[in-house]
């Protein structure tokens, strides 16, 4: 094989290796993104949060699945909490009938404290992630 042919062949192999190496160089990792989903000093119906329960803080995070066409029992929470709607639609209403709100996936609800309310699903099930800020032994709802 001639020297010039050998050089051309070596050049082609080097170019192939370089181009293969270029595609193997890792790209920069995606940027970390964060956004506030909820920041509130009041519940969804406008009541101002007064204070957290006294004592050692205890956080509870629950995943709650509610079947389609279900009305939850009337209940109230003794501490601030917030619900994130993962899927489905949920209507939340106060027992006195004064207020209601319709939630969809991606919505965050700052819950009412010490006031009776309930959730009602429609034709599809609802999945929630709920964050409670209470104290040990304090029930999440009553």
Coordinates of N, CA, C and O in Angstrom, one line a residue:
X1 N 0.9 -1.2 0.0 CA 0.0 0.0 0.0 C 0.9 1.2 0.0 O 1.9 1.3 0.7
X2 N 0.5 2.2 -0.8 CA 1.4 3.4 -0.9 C 1.2 4.3 0.3 O 0.2 4.2 1.1
X3 N 2.2 5.1 0.5 CA 2.3 6.0 1.7 C 1.1 6.9 1.6 O 0.4 7.2 2.6
X4 N 0.8 7.5 0.5 CA -0.3 8.5 0.4 C -1.7 7.8 0.6 O -2.5 8.4 1.3
X5 N -1.8 6.6 0.1 CA -3.1 5.8 0.4 C -3.2 5.5 1.9 O -4.3 5.6 2.4
X6 N -2.1 5.1 2.5 CA -2.1 4.8 3.9 C -2.4 6.0 4.8 O -3.2 6.0 5.7
X7 N -1.9 7.2 4.4 CA -2.2 8.5 5.1 C -3.7 8.8 4.9 O -4.3 9.3 5.9
X8 N -4.2 8.6 3.7 CA -5.7 8.9 3.5 C -6.5 8.0 4.4 O -7.5 8.4 5.0
X9 N -6.1 6.7 4.4 CA -6.9 5.8 5.2 C -6.8 6.1 6.7 O -7.8 6.1 7.4
X10 N -5.6 6.5 7.2 CA -5.4 6.9 8.6 C -6.2 8.1 8.9 O -6.8 8.2 10.0
X11 N -6.2 9.1 7.9 CA -7.0 10.3 8.1 C -8.5 10.0 8.2 O -9.2 10.5 9.1
X12 N -9.0 9.1 7.4 CA -10.4 8.7 7.5 C -10.8 8.0 8.8 O -11.8 8.3 9.4
X13 N -9.9 7.2 9.2 CA -10.1 6.5 10.5 C -10.1 7.5 11.6 O -11.0 7.5 12.5
X14 N -9.2 8.4 11.6 CA -9.1 9.4 12.7 C -10.3 10.3 12.7 O -10.8 10.6 13.8
X15 N -10.8 10.7 11.5 CA -12.0 11.5 11.4 C -13.2 10.8 11.9 O -14.0 11.3 12.7
X16 N -13.3 9.5 11.6 CA -14.4 8.7 12.1 C -14.4 8.6 13.6 O -15.4 8.7 14.3
X17 N -13.2 8.4 14.2 CA -13.1 8.3 15.6 C -13.4 9.6 16.3 O -14.1 9.6 17.3
X18 N -12.9 10.7 15.7 CA -13.2 12.0 16.3 C -14.7 12.3 16.3 O -15.2 12.8 17.2
X19 N -15.3 12.0 15.1 CA -16.7 12.4 15.1 C -17.5 11.4 16.0 O -18.5 11.9 16.6
X20 N -17.1 10.2 16.2 CA -17.8 9.3 17.1 C -17.6 9.8 18.5 O -18.5 9.8 19.3
X21 N -16.4 10.3 18.8 CA -16.1 10.8 20.1 C -16.9 12.1 20.4 O -17.3 12.3 21.6
X22 N -17.1 12.9 19.4 CA -17.8 14.1 19.7 C -19.3 13.8 20.1 O -19.8 14.5 20.9
X23 N -19.9 12.8 19.5 CA -21.3 12.6 19.8 C -21.3 11.9 21.2 O -22.4 11.9 21.8
X24 N -20.2 11.3 21.7 CA -20.2 10.7 23.0 C -20.0 11.7 24.1 O -20.1 11.3 25.3
X25 N -19.6 12.9 23.8 CA -19.4 13.9 24.8 C -20.7 14.2 25.5 O -21.7 14.5 24.8
X26 N -20.8 14.0 26.8 CA -22.1 14.3 27.5 C -22.5 15.7 27.4 O -21.7 16.6 27.5
X27 N -23.8 15.9 27.2 CA -24.3 17.3 27.2 C -24.5 17.7 28.6 O -24.5 16.9 29.5
X28 N -24.7 19.0 28.8 CA -24.9 19.6 30.2 C -26.2 19.0 30.7 O -27.2 18.8 30.0
X29 N -26.3 18.7 32.0 CA -27.5 18.1 32.6 C -28.6 19.2 32.5 O -28.3 20.4 32.5
X30 N -29.8 18.8 32.5 CA -30.9 19.8 32.4 C -30.9 20.6 33.7 O -30.5 20.2 34.7
X31 N -31.3 21.9 33.5 CA -31.4 22.8 34.6 C -32.4 22.4 35.6 O -33.5 21.8 35.3
X32 N -32.1 22.5 36.9 CA -33.1 22.2 38.0 C -34.1 23.4 37.9 O -33.8 24.5 37.9
X33 N -35.4 23.0 38.0 CA -36.5 23.9 38.0 C -37.3 23.8 39.3 O -37.5 22.7 39.7
X34 N -37.7 24.9 39.8 CA -38.6 24.8 41.0 C -39.6 26.0 40.9 O -39.3 27.0 40.3
X35 N -40.8 25.7 41.4 CA -41.8 26.8 41.4 C -42.7 26.6 42.6 O -42.9 25.5 43.0
X36 N -43.1 27.7 43.1 CA -44.0 27.6 44.3 C -45.4 27.2 43.8 O -45.9 27.8 42.9
X37 N -46.0 26.2 44.4 CA -47.3 25.7 44.0 C -48.4 26.4 44.9 O -49.5 26.6 44.4
X38 N -48.0 26.8 46.1 CA -48.9 27.4 47.0 C -48.1 28.2 48.0 O -47.2 27.6 48.6
X39 N -48.6 29.4 48.3 CA -48.0 30.2 49.4 C -49.2 31.0 49.9 O -49.7 31.9 49.1
X40 N -49.7 30.7 51.1 CA -51.0 31.4 51.5 C -51.0 31.6 53.0 O -50.6 30.7 53.7
X41 N -51.6 32.7 53.4 CA -51.9 32.9 54.8 C -53.4 32.7 55.1 O -53.8 32.9 56.3
X42 N -54.1 32.3 54.1 CA -55.6 32.0 54.3 C -56.0 30.7 53.6 O -55.3 30.3 52.7
X43 N -57.0 30.2 54.1 CA -57.6 29.0 53.4 C -58.3 29.4 52.1 O -58.5 30.6 51.9
X44 N -58.7 28.4 51.4 CA -59.3 28.6 50.1 C -60.6 29.5 50.1 O -60.9 30.2 49.2
X45 N -61.3 29.5 51.3 CA -62.5 30.3 51.4 C -62.3 31.6 52.1 O -63.2 32.4 52.3
X46 N -61.0 31.9 52.3 CA -60.7 33.3 52.8 C -60.4 33.4 54.3 O -60.0 34.5 54.7
X47 N -60.5 32.4 55.1 CA -60.2 32.5 56.5 C -58.7 32.5 56.8 O -58.0 31.7 56.2
X48 N -58.3 33.5 57.6 CA -56.9 33.6 57.9 C -56.4 32.5 58.8 O -57.2 32.1 59.7
X49 N -55.3 31.9 58.6 CA -54.7 30.9 59.5 C -54.2 31.7 60.7 O -53.5 32.7 60.6
X50 N -54.7 31.2 61.9 CA -54.4 31.8 63.1 C -53.0 31.4 63.7 O -52.2 32.2 64.0
X51 N -52.8 30.1 63.9 CA -51.5 29.6 64.4 C -51.5 28.1 64.2 O -52.5 27.4 64.0
X52 N -50.3 27.6 64.3 CA -50.1 26.1 64.3 C -50.4 25.6 65.7 O -50.3 26.3 66.7
X53 N -50.8 24.3 65.8 CA -51.0 23.7 67.2 C -49.7 23.9 68.0 O -48.6 23.7 67.4
X54 N -49.8 24.1 69.3 CA -48.7 24.2 70.2 C -48.1 22.8 70.4 O -48.8 21.8 70.4
X55 N -46.8 22.8 70.5 CA -46.1 21.5 70.8 C -45.1 21.1 69.7 O -44.8 21.9 68.8
X56 N -44.6 19.9 69.8 CA -43.6 19.4 68.9 C -44.3 19.3 67.5 O -45.3 18.7 67.4
X57 N -43.7 19.9 66.5 CA -44.3 19.8 65.1 C -44.2 18.4 64.6 O -43.3 17.7 64.9
X58 N -45.3 18.0 63.9 CA -45.3 16.7 63.2 C -45.9 16.9 61.8 O -47.1 17.3 61.7
X59 N -45.2 16.6 60.8 CA -45.7 16.7 59.4 C -46.2 15.3 59.0 O -45.5 14.3 59.3
X60 N -47.3 15.3 58.3 CA -47.8 14.1 57.7 C -48.2 14.4 56.3 O -48.8 15.4 56.0
X61 N -47.7 13.5 55.4 CA -48.1 13.6 54.0 C -48.8 12.3 53.6 O -48.3 11.2 53.9
X62 N -50.0 12.5 53.1 CA -50.8 11.3 52.7 C -51.2 11.3 51.2 O -51.4 12.4 50.7
X63 N -51.2 10.2 50.6 CA -51.8 10.0 49.3 C -53.2 9.5 49.5 O -53.3 8.4 50.1
X64 N -54.2 10.2 48.9 CA -55.6 9.8 49.1 C -56.2 9.5 47.8 O -56.1 10.4 46.9
X65 N -56.8 8.4 47.6 CA -57.6 8.0 46.4 C -59.1 8.0 46.8 O -59.5 7.2 47.7
X66 N -59.9 8.8 46.0 CA -61.3 8.8 46.3 C -62.0 8.3 45.0 O -61.8 8.8 43.9
X67 N -62.9 7.3 45.2 CA -63.6 6.7 44.0 C -64.5 7.8 43.3 O -64.9 8.8 43.9
X68 N -64.8 7.5 42.1 CA -65.8 8.3 41.3 C -67.1 8.3 42.0 O -67.5 7.4 42.7
X69 N -67.9 9.4 41.9 CA -69.2 9.6 42.4 C -69.3 9.3 43.9 O -70.1 8.6 44.4
X70 N -68.4 9.9 44.6 CA -68.3 9.8 46.1 C -68.4 11.1 46.8 O -67.8 12.1 46.3
X71 N -69.2 11.2 47.8 CA -69.2 12.3 48.7 C -68.6 11.9 50.0 O -69.0 11.0 50.7
X72 N -67.5 12.6 50.4 CA -66.8 12.3 51.6 C -67.7 12.8 52.8 O -68.6 13.6 52.6
X73 N -67.5 12.2 54.0 CA -68.2 12.6 55.2 C -67.8 14.1 55.5 O -66.7 14.5 55.2
X74 N -68.7 14.8 56.1 CA -68.4 16.1 56.6 C -67.3 16.0 57.7 O -67.4 15.1 58.5
X75 N -66.3 16.8 57.6 CA -65.2 16.7 58.6 C -64.6 18.1 58.7 O -64.9 19.0 58.0
X76 N -63.7 18.2 59.7 CA -62.9 19.4 59.8 C -61.5 19.1 60.3 O -61.2 18.0 60.8
X77 N -60.5 19.9 60.0 CA -59.1 19.7 60.4 C -58.7 20.7 61.5 O -59.0 21.9 61.4
X78 N -58.0 20.2 62.5 CA -57.6 21.0 63.6 C -56.2 21.7 63.4 O -55.7 22.4 64.3
X79 N -55.7 21.5 62.2 CA -54.4 22.1 61.8 C -54.4 22.6 60.4 O -55.2 22.0 59.6
X80 N -53.5 23.5 60.0 CA -53.3 23.8 58.6 C -52.9 22.6 57.8 O -52.1 21.8 58.3
X81 N -53.4 22.5 56.6 CA -53.0 21.5 55.6 C -53.3 22.0 54.2 O -54.0 22.9 54.0
X82 N -52.7 21.3 53.3 CA -52.8 21.6 51.9 C -52.9 20.4 51.1 O -52.2 19.4 51.3
X83 N -53.8 20.4 50.0 CA -54.0 19.2 49.2 C -53.6 19.6 47.8 O -53.9 20.6 47.2
X84 N -52.8 18.7 47.1 CA -52.4 18.8 45.7 C -53.2 17.8 44.9 O -53.2 16.6 45.3
X85 N -53.9 18.2 43.9 CA -54.7 17.3 43.1 C -53.8 16.7 42.0 O -53.3 17.4 41.1
X86 N -53.6 15.4 42.1 CA -52.8 14.6 41.1 C -53.7 14.3 39.9 O -53.2 14.5 38.8
X87 N -54.9 13.8 40.1 CA -55.8 13.5 39.0 C -57.2 13.6 39.4 O -57.6 13.6 40.6
X88 N -58.1 13.8 38.4 CA -59.5 13.9 38.6 C -60.0 15.3 39.0 O -59.1 16.2 39.0
X89 N -61.3 15.4 39.2 CA -61.8 16.7 39.6 C -62.6 16.5 40.9 O -63.3 15.6 41.1
X90 N -62.4 17.5 41.8 CA -63.0 17.5 43.1 C -63.7 18.8 43.5 O -63.0 19.8 43.3
X91 N -64.9 18.7 43.9 CA -65.6 19.9 44.4 C -65.5 19.9 45.9 O -65.8 18.9 46.5
X92 N -65.0 20.9 46.5 CA -64.9 21.1 48.0 C -66.0 22.1 48.4 O -66.1 23.2 47.8
X93 N -66.8 21.8 49.4 CA -67.8 22.7 49.8 C -67.9 22.8 51.3 O -67.5 21.8 52.0
X94 N -68.3 23.9 51.8 CA -68.5 24.1 53.2 C -69.9 23.6 53.6 O -70.8 23.6 52.8
X95 N -70.0 23.1 54.9 CA -71.2 22.5 55.3 C -72.4 23.5 55.4 O -73.5 23.2 55.1
X96 N -72.0 24.7 55.7 CA -73.1 25.8 55.8 C -73.5 26.2 54.4 O -74.4 27.0 54.3
X97 N -72.9 25.6 53.3 CA -73.4 25.9 52.0 C -72.9 27.3 51.5 O -73.3 27.7 50.4
X98 N -72.1 28.0 52.2 CA -71.7 29.3 51.8 C -70.6 29.4 50.7 O -70.6 30.3 49.9
X99 N -69.8 28.3 50.6 CA -68.7 28.4 49.7 C -68.4 27.0 49.1 O -68.6 26.0 49.7
X100 N -68.0 27.0 47.8 CA -67.5 25.8 47.2 C -66.4 26.2 46.2 O -66.4 27.3 45.7
X101 N -65.6 25.2 45.8 CA -64.6 25.4 44.8 C -64.4 24.1 44.0 O -64.5 23.0 44.6
X102 N -64.1 24.2 42.7 CA -63.9 23.1 41.9 C -62.4 23.0 41.6 O -61.8 24.0 41.2
X103 N -61.8 21.8 41.9 CA -60.4 21.6 41.7 C -60.1 20.6 40.6 O -60.9 19.7 40.4
X104 N -59.0 20.8 39.9 CA -58.6 20.0 38.8 C -57.1 19.6 39.0 O -56.4 20.1 39.8
X105 N -56.6 18.6 38.2 CA -55.2 18.2 38.3 C -54.2 19.4 38.3 O -54.4 20.3 37.4
X106 N -53.3 19.4 39.2 CA -52.3 20.5 39.3 C -52.7 21.6 40.3 O -51.9 22.4 40.7
X107 N -54.0 21.6 40.7 CA -54.4 22.7 41.7 C -53.9 22.3 43.1 O -53.8 21.1 43.4
X108 N -53.7 23.3 43.9 CA -53.4 23.1 45.3 C -54.4 23.9 46.1 O -54.7 25.0 45.9
X109 N -54.9 23.2 47.1 CA -55.9 23.7 48.0 C -55.4 24.0 49.4 O -55.1 23.0 50.1
X110 N -55.4 25.3 49.9 CA -55.1 25.5 51.3 C -56.3 25.2 52.1 O -57.3 25.9 51.9
X111 N -56.4 24.2 52.9 CA -57.6 23.7 53.5 C -58.1 24.6 54.6 O -57.3 25.4 55.2
X112 N -59.3 24.5 54.9 CA -60.0 25.2 56.0 C -59.6 24.5 57.3 O -59.6 23.3 57.4
X113 N -59.4 25.3 58.4 CA -59.2 24.8 59.7 C -60.4 25.0 60.6 O -61.0 26.1 60.6
X114 N -60.8 24.0 61.3 CA -61.9 24.1 62.3 C -63.2 24.5 61.7 O -64.0 25.2 62.4
X115 N -63.5 24.1 60.5 CA -64.8 24.4 59.9 C -65.2 23.2 59.0 O -64.3 22.7 58.2
X116 N -66.4 22.7 59.2 CA -66.8 21.5 58.5 C -66.9 21.7 57.0 O -67.5 22.8 56.5
X117 N -66.4 20.7 56.2 CA -66.4 20.8 54.8 C -66.3 19.3 54.3 O -66.1 18.4 55.1
X118 N -66.5 19.1 53.0 CA -66.3 17.8 52.4 C -65.9 18.0 50.9 O -66.1 19.0 50.3
X119 N -65.4 16.9 50.4 CA -65.1 16.8 49.0 C -66.1 15.9 48.3 O -66.6 14.9 48.8
X120 N -66.4 16.2 47.0 CA -67.3 15.4 46.2 C -66.7 15.2 44.8 O -66.3 16.2 44.2
X121 N -66.6 13.9 44.4 CA -66.0 13.6 43.1 C -67.1 13.5 42.1 O -68.3 13.3 42.4
X122 N -66.7 13.6 40.8 CA -67.6 13.4 39.7 C -67.5 12.0 39.1 O -67.4 11.1 39.8
X123 N -67.5 12.0 37.8 CA -67.5 10.7 37.1 C -66.2 10.0 37.1 O -66.0 8.9 36.5
X124 N -65.1 10.6 37.6 CA -63.8 10.0 37.7 C -63.3 10.0 39.1 O -63.6 10.9 39.9
X125 N -62.4 9.1 39.4 CA -61.7 9.0 40.7 C -60.8 10.2 40.8 O -60.4 10.8 39.8
X126 N -60.5 10.5 42.1 CA -59.6 11.6 42.4 C -58.4 11.1 43.2 O -58.6 10.3 44.1
X127 N -57.2 11.6 42.9 CA -56.0 11.3 43.6 C -55.5 12.6 44.2 O -55.2 13.5 43.4
X128 N -55.2 12.6 45.5 CA -54.7 13.8 46.2 C -53.4 13.4 46.9 O -53.3 12.3 47.4
X129 N -52.5 14.4 47.1 CA -51.4 14.3 48.0 C -51.7 15.5 49.0 O -51.8 16.6 48.6
X130 N -51.8 15.1 50.3 CA -52.2 16.1 51.3 C -51.1 16.2 52.3 O -50.6 15.2 52.8
X131 N -50.7 17.4 52.6 CA -49.7 17.8 53.6 C -50.3 18.4 54.9 O -51.0 19.4 54.8
X132 N -50.1 17.7 56.0 CA -50.7 18.2 57.3 C -49.5 18.7 58.2 O -48.5 18.1 58.3
X133 N -49.8 19.8 58.9 CA -48.8 20.4 59.8 C -49.4 20.4 61.2 O -50.1 21.3 61.6
X134 N -49.2 19.3 61.9 CA -49.9 19.1 63.2 C -48.9 18.9 64.3 O -47.7 19.3 64.3
X135 N -49.3 18.1 65.3 CA -48.5 17.7 66.5 C -48.7 16.2 66.7 O -49.8 15.7 66.4
X136 N -47.8 15.5 67.4 CA -48.0 14.1 67.7 C -49.4 13.9 68.4 O -49.6 14.6 69.4
X137 N -50.2 12.9 68.0 CA -51.4 12.6 68.7 C -52.6 13.4 68.2 O -53.7 13.1 68.5
X138 N -52.4 14.5 67.5 CA -53.5 15.3 67.0 C -54.1 14.7 65.8 O -53.4 14.4 64.8
X139 N -55.4 14.4 65.8 CA -56.0 13.7 64.6 C -55.9 14.7 63.4 O -56.0 15.9 63.5
X140 N -55.8 14.0 62.2 CA -55.7 14.8 61.0 C -57.0 15.4 60.6 O -57.1 16.5 60.0
X141 N -58.1 14.7 61.0 CA -59.5 15.3 60.7 C -60.4 14.7 61.8 O -60.1 13.7 62.4
X142 N -61.5 15.4 62.0 CA -62.5 15.0 63.0 C -63.9 15.0 62.4 O -64.1 15.9 61.5

